[in-house]
Coordinates of C-alpha atoms in Angstrom, one line a residue:
M12 CA 117.9 68.1 48.7
K13 CA 116.8 64.7 47.3
V14 CA 119.6 62.4 47.5
S15 CA 119.5 60.2 44.8
L16 CA 121.2 56.4 45.7
D17 CA 122.1 53.8 42.8
R18 CA 124.2 51.4 42.2
S19 CA 126.7 52.7 40.0
C20 CA 126.9 55.7 43.0
L21 CA 127.5 52.8 45.5
E22 CA 130.8 51.4 43.8
R23 CA 132.2 55.0 43.0
R24 CA 132.3 55.3 46.2
Q25 CA 132.6 51.5 48.1
V26 CA 136.5 52.1 48.9
W27 CA 135.6 54.4 51.3
V28 CA 133.1 52.1 53.2
Y29 CA 135.3 49.3 53.2
A30 CA 138.2 51.9 55.1
A31 CA 135.2 53.5 57.6
A32 CA 133.9 48.9 57.9
I33 CA 137.7 48.6 58.9
V34 CA 138.2 51.4 61.4
V35 CA 135.0 50.6 63.1
G36 CA 136.6 46.5 63.2
L37 CA 139.9 47.5 64.6
A38 CA 138.1 49.7 67.3
L39 CA 135.2 47.1 68.8
G40 CA 138.0 44.5 68.2
S41 CA 140.6 46.6 70.7
R42 CA 137.7 47.5 73.0
A43 CA 135.0 44.7 73.6
S44 CA 136.8 41.2 74.8
G45 CA 134.9 38.5 73.2
A46 CA 134.0 40.6 70.1
G47 CA 137.0 38.8 67.7
T48 CA 135.9 35.5 68.7
V49 CA 132.5 36.4 67.8
A50 CA 134.1 37.6 64.6
E51 CA 135.7 34.6 63.7
A52 CA 132.7 32.9 64.1
L53 CA 131.3 35.2 61.6
V54 CA 133.0 35.4 58.9
W55 CA 132.9 31.9 57.1
P56 CA 129.2 32.2 56.7
A57 CA 129.0 36.6 55.7
L58 CA 131.9 35.1 52.7
G59 CA 130.0 32.2 51.7
L60 CA 126.6 35.0 51.0
L61 CA 129.8 37.2 49.6
L62 CA 131.1 34.5 47.3
Y63 CA 126.8 34.4 46.2
A64 CA 126.2 37.2 45.8
T65 CA 129.3 37.4 43.5
F66 CA 129.5 33.9 41.5
L67 CA 125.7 35.2 40.9
Q68 CA 126.7 37.7 38.0
V69 CA 128.8 35.3 36.8
P70 CA 127.0 33.6 33.4
L71 CA 128.4 30.0 35.0
L72 CA 126.1 28.3 32.5
D73 CA 127.2 29.8 29.7
L74 CA 130.9 29.5 28.3
A75 CA 131.0 28.8 24.6
T76 CA 129.3 32.2 24.2
A77 CA 133.3 33.9 25.2
W78 CA 134.9 31.8 22.5
R79 CA 132.5 33.1 19.9
D80 CA 135.5 36.0 19.7
R81 CA 138.3 34.7 19.8
R82 CA 141.1 36.7 19.5
F83 CA 139.6 39.4 22.7
T84 CA 139.1 35.6 24.9
L85 CA 142.5 34.9 23.6
A86 CA 143.7 38.5 24.8
V87 CA 142.4 38.1 28.1
V88 CA 143.5 34.9 28.4
V89 CA 147.7 35.0 27.4
G90 CA 146.8 38.5 29.6
N91 CA 145.8 36.8 32.9
F92 CA 147.1 33.5 32.9
V93 CA 150.7 34.1 31.0
I94 CA 152.1 38.0 31.3
M95 CA 150.8 39.3 34.2
P96 CA 151.4 35.8 36.5
L97 CA 155.2 36.6 35.1
V98 CA 155.4 40.2 36.3
V99 CA 153.9 38.9 39.9
W100 CA 156.5 36.1 39.1
G101 CA 159.8 38.7 38.6
M102 CA 158.1 40.6 41.8
V103 CA 158.8 37.9 44.5
P104 CA 162.5 39.2 45.5
V105 CA 161.1 42.2 46.0
L106 CA 158.7 41.2 48.7
P107 CA 159.0 40.9 52.8
D108 CA 160.7 38.0 53.8
D109 CA 157.7 37.4 56.1
P110 CA 155.6 33.9 54.2
G111 CA 152.3 35.2 55.1
V112 CA 153.1 38.7 53.5
R113 CA 154.1 37.2 50.6
L114 CA 152.0 34.5 50.3
G115 CA 148.5 36.9 50.4
V116 CA 150.8 38.9 47.7
L117 CA 150.7 36.1 45.4
L118 CA 147.1 34.8 46.0
V119 CA 145.4 38.4 45.5
L120 CA 148.0 39.0 42.6
L121 CA 147.3 36.2 40.5
V122 CA 143.5 35.6 40.1
P123 CA 141.3 37.8 37.7
C124 CA 138.1 39.4 38.3
T125 CA 135.3 38.6 37.8
D126 CA 132.3 40.7 39.4
W127 CA 133.7 44.7 39.5
F128 CA 135.8 45.1 37.0
I129 CA 132.3 44.4 34.8
S130 CA 131.6 48.0 36.4
F131 CA 134.8 49.9 35.9
T132 CA 134.4 48.8 32.3
Q133 CA 131.5 50.4 31.9
M134 CA 132.4 53.3 33.6
A135 CA 134.8 54.0 31.0
G136 CA 132.6 52.8 28.1
G137 CA 133.8 49.0 27.5
D138 CA 132.2 46.2 25.8
V139 CA 130.2 45.2 29.4
S140 CA 128.3 42.3 27.3
R141 CA 131.8 40.8 26.1
A142 CA 133.2 41.5 29.8
I143 CA 130.3 39.6 31.2
A144 CA 131.0 36.9 28.4
V145 CA 134.8 36.2 29.7
T146 CA 133.9 35.9 33.0
P147 CA 133.8 32.2 33.5
V148 CA 136.5 31.3 31.2
N149 CA 139.1 33.6 33.9
L150 CA 136.6 31.5 36.3
V151 CA 137.5 28.5 34.9
L152 CA 140.9 28.8 35.0
Q153 CA 142.3 30.1 37.6
L154 CA 140.4 28.0 39.9
M155 CA 142.4 25.5 38.1
L156 CA 145.7 27.7 37.4
L157 CA 146.3 29.1 41.0
P158 CA 147.6 25.9 42.7
L159 CA 149.8 25.3 39.7
Y160 CA 151.2 28.8 40.3
L161 CA 152.1 28.9 43.8
V162 CA 153.7 25.7 43.6
V163 CA 155.9 27.4 40.7
M164 CA 156.5 30.6 42.8
A165 CA 155.8 29.8 46.6
R166 CA 157.0 26.3 47.1
E167 CA 158.6 26.6 50.6
E168 CA 155.8 29.1 52.1
V169 CA 152.9 26.7 50.6
T170 CA 155.3 23.6 51.6
G171 CA 153.4 21.3 54.7
L172 CA 150.5 24.1 54.9
V173 CA 147.6 21.8 52.5
T174 CA 146.3 20.0 55.6
V175 CA 143.1 18.4 54.6
D176 CA 141.6 20.4 57.1
A177 CA 142.0 24.0 55.5
V178 CA 141.7 22.4 52.3
A179 CA 138.1 22.0 53.2
S180 CA 137.4 24.7 54.9
A181 CA 138.7 26.6 51.9
L182 CA 136.8 24.8 48.5
G183 CA 133.5 23.9 50.6
V184 CA 132.9 27.6 51.2
V185 CA 133.7 28.6 47.5
A186 CA 132.4 25.2 46.5
L187 CA 128.8 25.9 48.1
P188 CA 128.1 29.2 46.7
L189 CA 128.8 28.1 43.6
I190 CA 126.6 25.2 43.0
A191 CA 124.2 27.3 44.7
A192 CA 124.7 30.1 42.2
A193 CA 124.9 27.6 39.3
L194 CA 121.6 26.2 40.3
T195 CA 120.1 29.6 40.7
E196 CA 121.0 31.3 37.2
K197 CA 119.4 27.9 36.2
W198 CA 116.1 28.4 37.9
L199 CA 115.6 32.5 36.7
D200 CA 116.6 31.0 33.0
V201 CA 113.1 29.1 33.5
R202 CA 111.5 32.8 33.5
Q203 CA 112.4 36.0 32.3
R204 CA 110.6 37.9 35.5
R205 CA 112.8 36.2 37.6
H206 CA 115.9 37.9 36.3
V207 CA 115.3 41.1 39.1
V208 CA 116.7 38.5 42.1
R209 CA 119.5 38.4 40.6
E210 CA 120.1 42.4 40.0
R211 CA 118.9 42.9 43.9
W212 CA 121.5 40.5 44.9
A213 CA 124.4 42.5 42.5
W214 CA 123.2 45.8 45.3
A215 CA 124.5 43.4 47.7
A216 CA 128.3 42.5 46.8
V217 CA 129.4 46.0 48.3
P218 CA 128.2 45.8 51.8
L219 CA 129.0 42.6 51.9
L220 CA 132.2 42.7 51.3
A221 CA 132.0 45.7 54.4
T222 CA 130.8 43.3 56.3
V223 CA 133.9 40.6 55.9
V224 CA 136.8 43.3 55.9
F225 CA 135.0 44.5 59.3
L226 CA 134.9 40.6 60.8
I227 CA 138.3 39.8 59.6
A228 CA 139.5 43.4 61.4
T229 CA 138.1 42.8 64.5
A230 CA 138.8 39.0 64.6
Q231 CA 142.0 40.0 63.4
V232 CA 142.4 42.8 64.7
D233 CA 146.4 41.8 66.3
A234 CA 147.0 40.9 63.3
V235 CA 146.1 43.9 61.4
L236 CA 148.1 46.1 63.6
G237 CA 150.9 43.8 63.6
A238 CA 151.4 44.6 59.9
L239 CA 150.9 47.7 60.2
D240 CA 154.6 48.2 59.5
V241 CA 154.9 45.8 56.4
L242 CA 152.3 47.3 54.8
P243 CA 154.4 49.9 53.1
F244 CA 156.4 48.2 51.4
V245 CA 153.7 46.0 49.9
S246 CA 151.6 48.6 48.9
P247 CA 153.8 50.0 46.4
V248 CA 153.8 46.1 44.7
F249 CA 150.5 46.7 44.3
V250 CA 150.7 49.4 43.1
A251 CA 153.3 48.8 40.1
F252 CA 151.2 45.8 39.3
L253 CA 148.6 48.3 38.1
L254 CA 151.4 50.1 36.5
A255 CA 152.3 47.2 33.9
A256 CA 148.3 46.1 33.8
A257 CA 147.4 48.9 32.1
L258 CA 151.1 48.5 29.6
A259 CA 150.4 44.5 29.8
A260 CA 146.9 45.8 28.3
K261 CA 147.8 48.5 25.6
A262 CA 150.6 45.7 24.4
L263 CA 147.7 43.3 24.0
A264 CA 145.2 46.0 22.2
V265 CA 148.0 46.7 19.1
A266 CA 149.0 43.6 18.7
F267 CA 145.6 42.0 18.7
T268 CA 144.3 45.2 17.1
L269 CA 141.5 44.9 19.7
P270 CA 138.9 47.6 18.4
V271 CA 138.4 50.7 21.5
T272 CA 135.3 48.9 23.8
Q273 CA 137.3 46.1 23.7
A274 CA 140.8 47.8 24.7
R275 CA 139.3 49.4 27.6
T276 CA 137.6 46.0 28.8
L277 CA 141.3 44.2 29.0
A278 CA 142.6 47.2 30.8
F279 CA 140.1 46.6 33.5
S280 CA 140.4 42.9 33.4
L281 CA 143.9 43.4 33.9
G282 CA 144.2 45.5 36.6
T283 CA 142.3 44.2 38.7
R284 CA 142.0 41.2 40.8
N285 CA 139.6 38.0 42.6
S286 CA 140.7 39.3 46.5
F287 CA 136.8 37.9 47.1
L288 CA 137.6 34.4 45.5
V289 CA 141.0 34.4 48.0
L290 CA 139.8 35.9 51.2
P291 CA 138.7 31.9 52.7
L292 CA 141.9 30.3 51.1
A293 CA 143.6 33.6 53.4
I294 CA 142.1 33.1 56.1
S295 CA 141.9 29.6 56.8
L296 CA 146.1 29.4 56.9
P297 CA 147.1 28.6 59.9
Q298 CA 148.1 30.4 63.0
G299 CA 151.1 32.5 61.9
Y300 CA 150.0 33.3 58.4
E301 CA 146.9 35.7 59.5
V302 CA 148.2 38.7 57.9
A303 CA 148.1 36.8 54.7
A304 CA 144.3 37.9 55.2
V305 CA 145.3 41.4 56.2
V306 CA 147.5 41.6 52.8
V307 CA 144.3 40.4 50.4
V308 CA 142.3 42.8 52.8
M309 CA 144.9 46.0 51.5
Q310 CA 145.3 45.0 48.2
S311 CA 141.5 45.4 47.2
L312 CA 141.6 49.0 48.5
V313 CA 144.7 49.8 46.8
E314 CA 142.9 48.4 43.4
L315 CA 139.7 50.4 43.9
L316 CA 141.9 54.0 43.9
G317 CA 143.8 52.5 41.3
M318 CA 140.2 51.7 39.2
I319 CA 139.5 56.2 41.2
V320 CA 142.6 56.1 38.2
F321 CA 141.3 54.3 35.8
V322 CA 138.2 55.4 35.0
W323 CA 139.5 58.4 34.5
L324 CA 142.8 57.2 32.5
V325 CA 141.9 54.2 30.1
P326 CA 139.2 56.0 28.2
I327 CA 142.1 58.9 27.2
A328 CA 144.9 55.7 26.7
Y329 CA 142.2 54.1 24.3
R330 CA 140.1 57.1 22.5
R331 CA 137.9 55.9 18.8
R332 CA 140.1 54.7 16.6
S333 CA 143.1 55.1 18.3
T334 CA 143.8 50.8 18.5
G335 CA 143.7 50.3 14.9
T336 CA 141.3 49.2 12.2
P337 CA 138.9 46.4 13.5
R338 CA 138.7 43.0 12.0
R339 CA 135.9 41.9 11.1

């Protein structure tokens, strides 16, 4: 029997790919002396490639497109940058006292996804064109607002952590792929036939993230094993976030009288987070905060399992003509 593997098939099974990468990484880090040092050196270039592949799927040079549908874009902005941050702020008191855990949770939950939420939107019959159009807005706003959110919600955790070296490392691994992706996009737009390059890089996202997760597990095996007693308390927070995102999306869809396909897109935008972007920030934290990166990876796994439910539930919650008559 012939087995056909396409990108959507790979993306639907990615959570098991990442889980396997973690198990293999922990085994290697525990048994092979020196593997952790090598993995720690390789994680930064792997992250750079992952971010480049991610940013290349975002129409970085076409911010104006999103504002052609101001109602949908406004719903996304209000949901991602007002309502969901308030939800996260309300969760802060129930987080464990460990500053690394708290900072990891805040980092990953405060920034909306700019990549795989598009794939899940497509699986659930959402509006893919609007999902693509709004991603540059989400990316720009999260880069601007994340420092403000952290100062307001985690002043004690971030005080003294911001050093020149840490900021330079984190910004470098984000800024360089971002600039490279923007230049590549400009090069791609010159000739239509070059767009196949973007499609090929889209295939690389899952293997690259699996590689990053493997390297983190190998390099931070002690932190991962030490966090096992904390993760059961953090996972319910991530599940609660998904539930809150679903409710917020439903309320906003009604408030903005969004068409069904746009309402489905909004649900995935609010429910998915940009773990790729914050991983460099989590990894660059000083010694004693290694668990922050583990928390970010854990959130990705919980989110991916949650998206399996979302892909089934969202089309039921947003049936045709269920959110009212769309305005013209």
